[in-house]
Amino acid sequence: MLVPAGATLEIPVTCLEQGRWGSRREFSSGEVMAPRRVRRTKQDAVAARLATVGGRAAERHSDQGAVWHSVDLELDRMGVSSPSRAMADGDAYLERDTRRSAAVADLVGKGPLPGQCGVVVAHGRRIVAADLFATPDLLRPHWPALVRSHLLERPTSDGHHSAGRALRFIGRLAGATSERREGLGHGIEHHVRTDRIVGQALVLPTACIHAAAFAR
């Protein structure tokens, strides 16, 4: 989202902690982006809703129950106990897995590489997600959270990845029919929902500011 200077906007949000309102935990910024399957669930619901209704902020909400269910599944996969069912508690999974924590630290320290403006994630031969930014400067502040979120997940496939599969995955997003809506701030939003991919992009006349895609 690109907010115009001095603007006040109503922004649709999705909760990642089902027991938040009965908890005494303080609000804080997390170090991990939501895992790809949680993001996919949220985006899938938004795209489905936009296909049947308008595009005002109040109509861009996801399916909150489906997102909470997705968070529950992720916490269960990681074997993490969270009294308030908070996705942020997934950090405990990294804290107890020293090899995985070391891999996170190594990747965060190495990147982004010079000129890098995106991430494509493969589980073996299968491409599962991509985040693309207009410039390296836009990717850089998100890099640590992206790395941590993807390394929370165990691979779901084997085999050898390839640049060709990565490019075809990106092409699938670019070539898909989308629900096109005026952005809540600057730009145009494109929401994609097919039988193979779920994604979204924020586009200005001269650049794609950010695009994200998730395999079914």
Coordinates of N, CA and C in Angstrom, one line a residue:
M1 N 0.8 -1.2 0.0 CA 0.0 0.0 0.0 C 0.9 1.2 0.0
L2 N 0.5 2.2 -0.8 CA 1.2 3.5 -0.9 C 0.3 4.6 -0.4
V3 N 0.5 5.1 0.7 CA -0.4 6.1 1.3 C 0.0 7.5 0.9
P4 N -0.9 8.2 0.3 CA -0.6 9.6 -0.1 C -0.3 10.5 1.1
A5 N 0.6 11.4 0.9 CA 1.1 12.3 2.0 C -0.1 13.0 2.7
G6 N -0.2 12.9 4.0 CA -1.2 13.6 4.8 C -2.6 13.0 4.7
A7 N -2.7 11.8 4.1 CA -4.0 11.1 4.0 C -4.3 10.3 5.2
T8 N -5.6 10.1 5.5 CA -6.1 9.2 6.5 C -6.9 8.2 5.8
L9 N -6.6 6.9 6.0 CA -7.2 5.8 5.2 C -7.8 4.8 6.2
E10 N -8.9 4.2 5.8 CA -9.4 3.0 6.4 C -8.7 1.8 5.8
I11 N -8.0 1.0 6.6 CA -7.2 -0.1 6.1 C -7.8 -1.4 6.6
P12 N -8.1 -2.3 5.7 CA -8.6 -3.6 6.2 C -7.4 -4.4 6.8
V13 N -7.6 -5.1 7.9 CA -6.6 -5.9 8.5 C -7.1 -7.3 8.9
T14 N -6.2 -8.2 9.1 CA -6.5 -9.5 9.5 C -5.7 -9.9 10.7
C15 N -6.4 -10.5 11.7 CA -5.8 -10.8 13.0 C -5.1 -12.2 12.9
L16 N -3.9 -12.3 13.5 CA -3.1 -13.5 13.5 C -3.0 -14.1 14.9
E17 N -3.9 -13.6 15.8 CA -3.9 -14.1 17.2 C -5.3 -14.2 17.7
Q18 N -5.8 -15.4 17.6 CA -7.2 -15.6 17.9 C -7.6 -15.2 19.3
G19 N -6.7 -15.4 20.3 CA -7.0 -15.1 21.7 C -6.5 -13.7 22.1
R20 N -6.2 -12.9 21.1 CA -5.7 -11.5 21.4 C -6.5 -10.8 22.4
W21 N -7.8 -10.7 22.3 CA -8.6 -9.8 23.1 C -8.8 -10.4 24.5
G22 N -8.5 -11.6 24.8 CA -8.5 -12.1 26.1 C -7.1 -12.2 26.7
S23 N -6.1 -11.7 26.0 CA -4.7 -11.8 26.5 C -4.3 -10.5 27.0
R24 N -3.2 -10.5 27.9 CA -2.6 -9.3 28.4 C -1.4 -8.9 27.7
R25 N -1.1 -9.6 26.6 CA 0.1 -9.3 25.8 C 0.1 -7.9 25.2
E26 N 1.2 -7.2 25.2 CA 1.3 -5.9 24.6 C 1.4 -6.1 23.1
F27 N 0.9 -5.1 22.4 CA 1.1 -5.0 21.0 C 2.6 -4.8 20.7
S28 N 3.1 -5.4 19.7 CA 4.5 -5.2 19.3 C 4.7 -5.6 17.8
S29 N 5.8 -5.2 17.2 CA 6.1 -5.6 15.9 C 6.8 -6.9 15.9
G30 N 6.4 -7.8 15.0 CA 7.0 -9.1 15.0 C 8.2 -9.2 14.0
E31 N 9.1 -10.2 14.2 CA 10.3 -10.3 13.3 C 10.0 -11.3 12.2
V32 N 8.8 -11.9 12.1 CA 8.5 -12.9 11.1 C 7.3 -12.5 10.4
M33 N 7.4 -12.5 9.0 CA 6.2 -12.4 8.2 C 5.3 -13.6 8.3
A34 N 4.0 -13.5 8.1 CA 3.2 -14.6 8.2 C 3.6 -15.7 7.2
P35 N 3.6 -17.0 7.6 CA 4.0 -18.0 6.6 C 3.2 -18.0 5.3
R36 N 3.7 -18.6 4.3 CA 3.1 -18.5 3.0 C 1.7 -19.0 3.0
R37 N 1.4 -20.1 3.7 CA 0.1 -20.7 3.6 C -1.0 -19.8 4.3
V38 N -0.5 -19.1 5.4 CA -1.4 -18.1 6.0 C -1.7 -17.0 5.1
R39 N -0.6 -16.5 4.4 CA -0.8 -15.4 3.5 C -1.7 -15.8 2.3
R40 N -1.5 -17.0 1.8 CA -2.3 -17.6 0.7 C -3.8 -17.6 1.1
T41 N -4.1 -18.1 2.3 CA -5.4 -18.2 2.8 C -6.1 -16.8 2.8
K42 N -5.4 -15.8 3.3 CA -5.9 -14.5 3.4 C -6.1 -13.9 2.0
Q43 N -5.1 -14.0 1.1 CA -5.3 -13.5 -0.2 C -6.3 -14.2 -1.0
D44 N -6.5 -15.4 -0.8 CA -7.5 -16.2 -1.6 C -8.9 -15.7 -1.2
A45 N -9.1 -15.4 0.1 CA -10.4 -14.9 0.5 C -10.7 -13.5 0.0
V46 N -9.7 -12.7 0.0 CA -9.8 -11.3 -0.5 C -10.2 -11.3 -2.0
A47 N -9.4 -12.1 -2.8 CA -9.7 -12.2 -4.2 C -11.1 -12.7 -4.5
A48 N -11.5 -13.8 -3.7 CA -12.8 -14.3 -4.0 C -13.9 -13.3 -3.7
R49 N -13.7 -12.5 -2.6 CA -14.7 -11.5 -2.2 C -14.8 -10.4 -3.3
L50 N -13.6 -10.0 -3.8 CA -13.6 -8.9 -4.8 C -14.2 -9.3 -6.1
A51 N -14.2 -10.6 -6.3 CA -14.8 -11.1 -7.6 C -16.3 -11.0 -7.6
T52 N -16.9 -10.8 -6.4 CA -18.4 -10.8 -6.3 C -18.9 -9.5 -5.7
V53 N -18.0 -8.6 -5.1 CA -18.5 -7.4 -4.6 C -17.6 -6.2 -5.1
G54 N -17.8 -5.0 -4.6 CA -17.0 -3.9 -5.0 C -15.6 -3.9 -4.4
G55 N -15.0 -2.7 -4.4 CA -13.6 -2.7 -3.9 C -13.3 -1.7 -2.8
R56 N -14.4 -1.2 -2.1 CA -14.1 -0.3 -1.0 C -13.3 -1.1 0.1
A57 N -12.7 -0.3 1.0 CA -11.9 -0.9 2.1 C -12.7 -1.9 2.9
A58 N -13.9 -1.6 3.2 CA -14.7 -2.5 4.0 C -15.0 -3.8 3.3
E59 N -14.8 -3.8 2.0 CA -15.2 -5.0 1.2 C -13.9 -5.8 0.8
R60 N -12.7 -5.4 1.4 CA -11.5 -6.1 1.1 C -11.0 -7.0 2.2
H61 N -11.9 -7.2 3.2 CA -11.5 -8.1 4.3 C -11.4 -9.5 3.9
S62 N -10.5 -10.3 4.5 CA -10.4 -11.7 4.3 C -11.4 -12.4 5.1
D63 N -11.3 -13.8 5.1 CA -12.1 -14.6 5.9 C -11.4 -14.9 7.2
Q64 N -11.8 -14.1 8.3 CA -11.0 -14.2 9.5 C -10.9 -15.6 10.1
G65 N -12.1 -16.3 10.0 CA -12.1 -17.6 10.6 C -11.1 -18.6 9.8
A66 N -11.1 -18.4 8.5 CA -10.2 -19.3 7.7 C -8.7 -19.0 8.0
V67 N -8.4 -17.7 8.3 CA -7.0 -17.3 8.6 C -6.6 -17.9 10.0
W68 N -7.5 -17.7 10.9 CA -7.2 -18.3 12.3 C -7.0 -19.8 12.2
H69 N -7.8 -20.5 11.3 CA -7.7 -21.9 11.2 C -6.3 -22.2 10.5
S70 N -5.9 -21.4 9.6 CA -4.6 -21.6 8.9 C -3.4 -21.4 10.0
V71 N -3.6 -20.4 10.8 CA -2.6 -20.2 11.9 C -2.5 -21.4 12.8
D72 N -3.7 -21.9 13.2 CA -3.7 -23.1 14.0 C -2.9 -24.3 13.4
L73 N -3.2 -24.5 12.1 CA -2.5 -25.6 11.4 C -1.0 -25.3 11.4
E74 N -0.5 -24.1 11.2 CA 0.9 -23.8 11.2 C 1.5 -24.1 12.5
L75 N 0.9 -23.6 13.6 CA 1.4 -23.8 14.9 C 1.4 -25.3 15.3
D76 N 0.4 -26.1 14.8 CA 0.4 -27.5 15.1 C 1.5 -28.2 14.3
R77 N 1.8 -27.8 13.1 CA 2.9 -28.4 12.3 C 4.2 -28.2 13.0
M78 N 4.4 -27.0 13.6 CA 5.6 -26.7 14.3 C 5.7 -27.3 15.7
G79 N 4.6 -27.8 16.2 CA 4.6 -28.3 17.5 C 4.7 -27.2 18.6
V80 N 4.2 -26.0 18.3 CA 4.3 -24.8 19.1 C 3.0 -24.7 19.9
S81 N 3.2 -24.5 21.3 CA 2.0 -24.3 22.1 C 1.9 -22.8 22.3
S82 N 0.7 -22.2 22.0 CA 0.5 -20.8 22.1 C -0.9 -20.6 22.8
P83 N -0.9 -20.1 24.0 CA -2.2 -20.0 24.7 C -3.2 -19.1 24.0
S84 N -2.7 -18.1 23.3 CA -3.6 -17.2 22.5 C -3.6 -17.5 21.0
R85 N -3.0 -18.6 20.6 CA -3.0 -19.0 19.2 C -2.4 -17.9 18.4
A86 N -1.2 -17.4 18.8 CA -0.6 -16.3 18.1 C 0.4 -16.8 17.1
M87 N 0.4 -16.3 15.8 CA 1.3 -16.7 14.9 C 2.7 -16.3 15.3
A88 N 2.8 -15.2 16.0 CA 4.1 -14.7 16.4 C 4.9 -15.7 17.3
D89 N 4.1 -16.6 18.0 CA 4.8 -17.6 18.8 C 5.5 -18.6 18.0
G90 N 5.3 -18.6 16.7 CA 6.1 -19.5 15.9 C 7.6 -19.3 16.0
D91 N 8.0 -18.2 16.5 CA 9.4 -17.9 16.8 C 10.0 -19.0 17.7
A92 N 9.2 -19.6 18.6 CA 9.7 -20.6 19.5 C 10.2 -21.8 18.7
Y93 N 9.7 -22.1 17.5 CA 10.1 -23.2 16.7 C 11.6 -22.9 16.2
L94 N 11.9 -21.7 15.9 CA 13.3 -21.4 15.5 C 14.2 -21.4 16.7
E95 N 13.7 -20.9 17.8 CA 14.6 -20.9 19.0 C 15.0 -22.2 19.4
R96 N 14.2 -23.3 19.3 CA 14.6 -24.6 19.7 C 15.3 -25.4 18.7
D97 N 15.4 -24.9 17.4 CA 16.0 -25.6 16.3 C 17.3 -24.8 16.0
T98 N 18.4 -25.2 16.6 CA 19.6 -24.4 16.4 C 20.1 -24.4 15.0
R99 N 20.0 -25.5 14.3 CA 20.4 -25.6 12.9 C 19.6 -24.7 12.0
R100 N 18.3 -24.7 12.2 CA 17.4 -23.8 11.5 C 17.7 -22.3 11.8
S101 N 17.9 -22.0 13.1 CA 18.2 -20.7 13.5 C 19.5 -20.2 12.8
A102 N 20.5 -21.1 12.8 CA 21.8 -20.7 12.1 C 21.6 -20.5 10.7
A103 N 20.7 -21.2 10.0 CA 20.5 -21.0 8.6 C 19.8 -19.7 8.4
V104 N 18.9 -19.3 9.2 CA 18.2 -18.0 9.1 C 19.3 -16.9 9.3
A105 N 20.1 -17.0 10.3 CA 21.1 -16.0 10.5 C 22.1 -15.8 9.3
D106 N 22.4 -17.0 8.7 CA 23.3 -17.0 7.6 C 22.7 -16.3 6.4
L107 N 21.4 -16.7 6.1 CA 20.8 -16.1 4.9 C 20.5 -14.6 5.1
V108 N 20.0 -14.2 6.3 CA 19.8 -12.8 6.6 C 21.0 -12.0 6.4
G109 N 22.1 -12.6 6.9 CA 23.4 -11.8 6.8 C 23.9 -11.7 5.4
K110 N 23.6 -12.7 4.5 CA 24.1 -12.7 3.1 C 23.3 -11.8 2.2
G111 N 22.1 -11.5 2.5 CA 21.2 -10.9 1.5 C 20.6 -9.6 2.0
P112 N 19.8 -9.0 1.1 CA 19.7 -9.3 -0.3 C 21.1 -9.1 -1.1
L113 N 21.2 -9.8 -2.1 CA 22.4 -9.6 -3.0 C 22.3 -8.3 -3.8
P114 N 23.5 -7.8 -4.2 CA 23.4 -6.5 -5.0 C 22.5 -6.7 -6.2
G115 N 21.6 -5.8 -6.3 CA 20.6 -5.8 -7.4 C 19.4 -6.7 -7.3
Q116 N 19.4 -7.5 -6.2 CA 18.3 -8.4 -6.0 C 17.0 -7.6 -5.6
C117 N 15.9 -7.9 -6.2 CA 14.6 -7.2 -5.9 C 13.5 -8.2 -5.8
G118 N 13.8 -9.5 -5.4 CA 12.7 -10.4 -5.2 C 13.2 -11.7 -4.6
V119 N 12.3 -12.6 -4.3 CA 12.6 -13.9 -3.7 C 11.6 -14.9 -4.4
V120 N 12.1 -16.0 -4.9 CA 11.3 -17.1 -5.3 C 11.7 -18.3 -4.5
V121 N 10.7 -19.0 -3.9 CA 10.9 -20.1 -3.0 C 10.5 -21.4 -3.6
A122 N 11.4 -22.3 -3.5 CA 11.2 -23.7 -4.1 C 11.3 -24.7 -3.0
H123 N 10.4 -25.7 -3.0 CA 10.5 -26.9 -2.2 C 10.8 -28.0 -3.1
G124 N 12.1 -28.3 -3.2 CA 12.5 -29.3 -4.2 C 12.3 -28.7 -5.6
R125 N 11.6 -29.5 -6.4 CA 11.3 -29.0 -7.8 C 10.1 -28.1 -7.9
R126 N 9.4 -28.0 -6.8 CA 8.1 -27.3 -6.8 C 8.3 -25.8 -6.3
I127 N 7.9 -24.9 -7.1 CA 7.9 -23.5 -6.7 C 6.6 -23.2 -5.9
V128 N 6.8 -22.7 -4.7 CA 5.7 -22.5 -3.8 C 5.3 -21.1 -3.6
A129 N 6.2 -20.1 -3.8 CA 5.9 -18.7 -3.5 C 6.9 -17.8 -4.1
A130 N 6.5 -16.5 -4.3 CA 7.4 -15.5 -4.8 C 6.9 -14.1 -4.2
D131 N 7.9 -13.3 -3.9 CA 7.7 -11.9 -3.5 C 8.6 -11.1 -4.4
L132 N 8.0 -10.1 -5.1 CA 8.8 -9.3 -6.1 C 8.6 -7.9 -5.7
F133 N 9.7 -7.1 -5.8 CA 9.6 -5.7 -5.4 C 10.2 -4.8 -6.6
A134 N 9.8 -3.6 -6.6 CA 10.3 -2.7 -7.7 C 11.8 -2.5 -7.7
T135 N 12.4 -2.4 -6.5 CA 13.8 -2.1 -6.4 C 14.4 -2.9 -5.2
P136 N 15.7 -3.0 -5.2 CA 16.4 -3.6 -4.0 C 16.1 -2.9 -2.7
D137 N 15.9 -1.6 -2.8 CA 15.7 -0.8 -1.6 C 14.3 -1.1 -1.0
L138 N 13.4 -1.5 -1.8 CA 12.1 -1.9 -1.3 C 12.1 -3.3 -0.7
L139 N 12.9 -4.2 -1.2 CA 13.1 -5.6 -0.7 C 13.8 -5.6 0.6
R140 N 14.8 -4.7 0.7 CA 15.8 -4.8 1.9 C 15.1 -4.8 3.2
P141 N 14.2 -3.9 3.6 CA 13.6 -3.9 4.9 C 12.7 -5.2 5.2
H142 N 12.3 -5.9 4.2 CA 11.5 -7.0 4.3 C 12.3 -8.3 4.4
W143 N 13.5 -8.3 4.0 CA 14.4 -9.5 3.8 C 14.4 -10.4 5.1
P144 N 14.8 -9.8 6.2 CA 14.8 -10.7 7.4 C 13.5 -11.4 7.7
A145 N 12.4 -10.7 7.6 CA 11.1 -11.3 7.9 C 10.7 -12.4 6.9
L146 N 11.0 -12.1 5.6 CA 10.7 -13.1 4.6 C 11.5 -14.4 4.8
V147 N 12.8 -14.2 5.1 CA 13.7 -15.4 5.3 C 13.2 -16.2 6.5
R148 N 12.9 -15.6 7.6 CA 12.4 -16.3 8.8 C 11.1 -17.0 8.5
S149 N 10.2 -16.3 7.8 CA 8.9 -16.9 7.5 C 9.0 -18.2 6.7
H150 N 9.8 -18.2 5.7 CA 9.9 -19.4 4.8 C 10.7 -20.5 5.5
L151 N 11.6 -20.2 6.4 CA 12.4 -21.2 7.1 C 11.6 -21.7 8.3
L152 N 10.5 -21.2 8.6 CA 9.6 -21.8 9.6 C 9.0 -23.1 9.1
E153 N 9.0 -23.2 7.8 CA 8.2 -24.3 7.1 C 9.2 -25.4 6.6
R154 N 8.8 -26.7 6.8 CA 9.5 -27.8 6.3 C 9.2 -28.0 4.8
P155 N 10.2 -28.4 4.0 CA 9.9 -28.6 2.6 C 8.7 -29.6 2.4
T156 N 7.9 -29.3 1.4 CA 6.8 -30.1 1.1 C 7.0 -30.9 -0.2
S157 N 8.2 -30.9 -0.8 CA 8.4 -31.6 -2.0 C 9.9 -31.9 -2.1
D158 N 10.4 -32.8 -3.0 CA 11.8 -33.0 -3.2 C 12.1 -32.8 -4.7
G159 N 13.3 -33.1 -5.1 CA 13.8 -32.9 -6.4 C 14.6 -31.7 -6.5
H160 N 14.9 -31.3 -7.8 CA 15.9 -30.2 -8.0 C 15.1 -29.0 -8.6
H161 N 15.4 -27.8 -8.0 CA 14.7 -26.6 -8.5 C 15.5 -26.1 -9.7
S162 N 14.8 -25.2 -10.4 CA 15.5 -24.7 -11.6 C 15.0 -23.2 -11.9
A163 N 15.8 -22.4 -12.5 CA 15.4 -21.1 -12.9 C 14.3 -21.1 -13.8
G164 N 14.2 -22.1 -14.7 CA 13.1 -22.1 -15.6 C 11.7 -22.2 -14.9
R165 N 11.7 -23.1 -13.9 CA 10.4 -23.3 -13.2 C 10.1 -22.0 -12.4
A166 N 11.1 -21.3 -11.9 CA 10.8 -20.0 -11.2 C 10.3 -19.0 -12.2
L167 N 10.8 -18.9 -13.4 CA 10.3 -17.9 -14.4 C 8.9 -18.3 -14.8
R168 N 8.6 -19.6 -15.0 CA 7.3 -20.0 -15.4 C 6.3 -19.6 -14.3
F169 N 6.7 -19.8 -13.0 CA 5.8 -19.4 -11.9 C 5.4 -17.9 -11.9
I170 N 6.5 -17.1 -12.1 CA 6.2 -15.7 -12.2 C 5.4 -15.3 -13.4
G171 N 5.6 -16.0 -14.5 CA 4.8 -15.7 -15.7 C 3.4 -16.1 -15.5
R172 N 3.2 -17.2 -14.7 CA 1.8 -17.6 -14.4 C 1.0 -16.5 -13.7
L173 N 1.7 -15.8 -12.8 CA 1.1 -14.7 -12.1 C 0.8 -13.5 -13.1
A174 N 1.9 -13.2 -13.9 CA 1.8 -12.0 -14.8 C 0.7 -12.2 -15.8
G175 N 0.5 -13.5 -16.3 CA -0.4 -13.7 -17.3 C -1.9 -14.1 -16.9
A176 N -2.1 -14.2 -15.6 CA -3.4 -14.6 -15.1 C -4.4 -13.4 -15.2
T177 N -5.7 -13.8 -15.4 CA -6.7 -12.8 -15.3 C -6.9 -12.3 -13.8
S178 N -7.0 -11.0 -13.7 CA -7.0 -10.5 -12.3 C -8.3 -9.6 -12.1
E179 N -8.6 -9.5 -10.8 CA -9.6 -8.5 -10.4 C -8.8 -7.2 -10.1
R180 N -9.2 -6.2 -10.9 CA -8.4 -4.9 -10.9 C -9.2 -3.9 -10.1
R181 N -8.6 -3.3 -9.1 CA -9.2 -2.3 -8.3 C -8.3 -1.1 -8.0
E182 N -8.9 0.1 -7.9 CA -8.1 1.2 -7.4 C -7.5 0.9 -6.1
G183 N -6.2 1.2 -5.9 CA -5.6 1.0 -4.6 C -6.2 1.9 -3.5
L184 N -6.1 1.4 -2.3 CA -6.6 2.2 -1.2 C -5.8 3.5 -1.0
G185 N -4.6 3.5 -1.5 CA -3.8 4.7 -1.6 C -3.4 5.0 -3.1
H186 N -2.2 5.1 -3.4 CA -1.7 5.2 -4.8 C -1.7 3.9 -5.5
G187 N -1.9 3.9 -6.8 CA -1.7 2.7 -7.6 C -3.0 1.9 -7.8
I188 N -2.8 0.8 -8.6 CA -3.8 -0.1 -8.9 C -3.5 -1.5 -8.3
E189 N -4.5 -2.1 -7.7 CA -4.3 -3.5 -7.2 C -4.8 -4.5 -8.1
H190 N -4.1 -5.6 -8.3 CA -4.5 -6.7 -9.1 C -4.5 -7.9 -8.2
H191 N -5.7 -8.6 -8.1 CA -5.9 -9.8 -7.3 C -6.1 -11.0 -8.2
V192 N -5.3 -12.0 -8.0 CA -5.3 -13.2 -8.9 C -5.8 -14.4 -8.1
R193 N -6.6 -15.2 -8.7 CA -7.1 -16.4 -8.0 C -7.5 -17.4 -9.1
T194 N -6.6 -18.4 -9.3 CA -6.8 -19.5 -10.3 C -6.7 -20.8 -9.6
D195 N -6.8 -21.9 -10.4 CA -6.7 -23.2 -9.8 C -5.3 -23.6 -9.5
R196 N -4.3 -22.8 -9.9 CA -2.9 -23.1 -9.6 C -2.2 -22.1 -8.8
I197 N -2.7 -20.8 -8.7 CA -2.0 -19.8 -8.1 C -2.9 -18.8 -7.4
V198 N -2.5 -18.2 -6.3 CA -3.2 -17.0 -5.7 C -2.1 -15.9 -5.5
G199 N -2.5 -14.7 -5.8 CA -1.6 -13.6 -5.7 C -2.2 -12.3 -5.8
Q200 N -1.3 -11.3 -5.6 CA -1.7 -9.9 -5.7 C -0.6 -9.0 -6.2
A201 N -0.9 -7.9 -6.7 CA 0.2 -6.9 -7.1 C -0.3 -5.5 -6.9
L202 N 0.6 -4.6 -6.6 CA 0.3 -3.2 -6.5 C 1.1 -2.5 -7.6
V203 N 0.4 -1.9 -8.6 CA 1.1 -1.4 -9.8 C 0.9 0.1 -9.9
L204 N 2.0 0.8 -10.3 CA 1.9 2.2 -10.7 C 2.1 2.2 -12.2
P205 N 1.8 3.4 -12.9 CA 2.0 3.4 -14.3 C 3.3 3.0 -14.8
T206 N 4.4 3.2 -14.0 CA 5.7 2.9 -14.5 C 6.4 1.7 -13.8
A207 N 5.7 1.1 -12.8 CA 6.4 0.0 -12.1 C 5.4 -0.8 -11.3
C208 N 5.8 -2.1 -11.1 CA 5.1 -3.0 -10.2 C 5.8 -2.8 -8.8
I209 N 5.1 -2.2 -7.9 CA 5.7 -1.9 -6.6 C 6.0 -3.1 -5.8
H210 N 5.0 -4.0 -5.8 CA 5.2 -5.3 -5.1 C 4.2 -6.3 -5.6
A211 N 4.6 -7.5 -5.8 CA 3.7 -8.6 -6.2 C 4.1 -9.8 -5.3
A212 N 3.1 -10.6 -5.0 CA 3.3 -11.8 -4.2 C 2.4 -12.9 -4.8
A213 N 2.9 -14.1 -4.9 CA 2.2 -15.2 -5.4 C 2.4 -16.5 -4.6
F214 N 1.4 -17.3 -4.5 CA 1.5 -18.5 -3.7 C 0.9 -19.7 -4.5
A215 N 1.6 -20.8 -4.6 CA 1.0 -22.0 -5.3 C -0.1 -22.6 -4.5
R216 N -1.0 -23.2 -5.2 CA -2.1 -23.9 -4.5 C -1.5 -25.2 -3.8

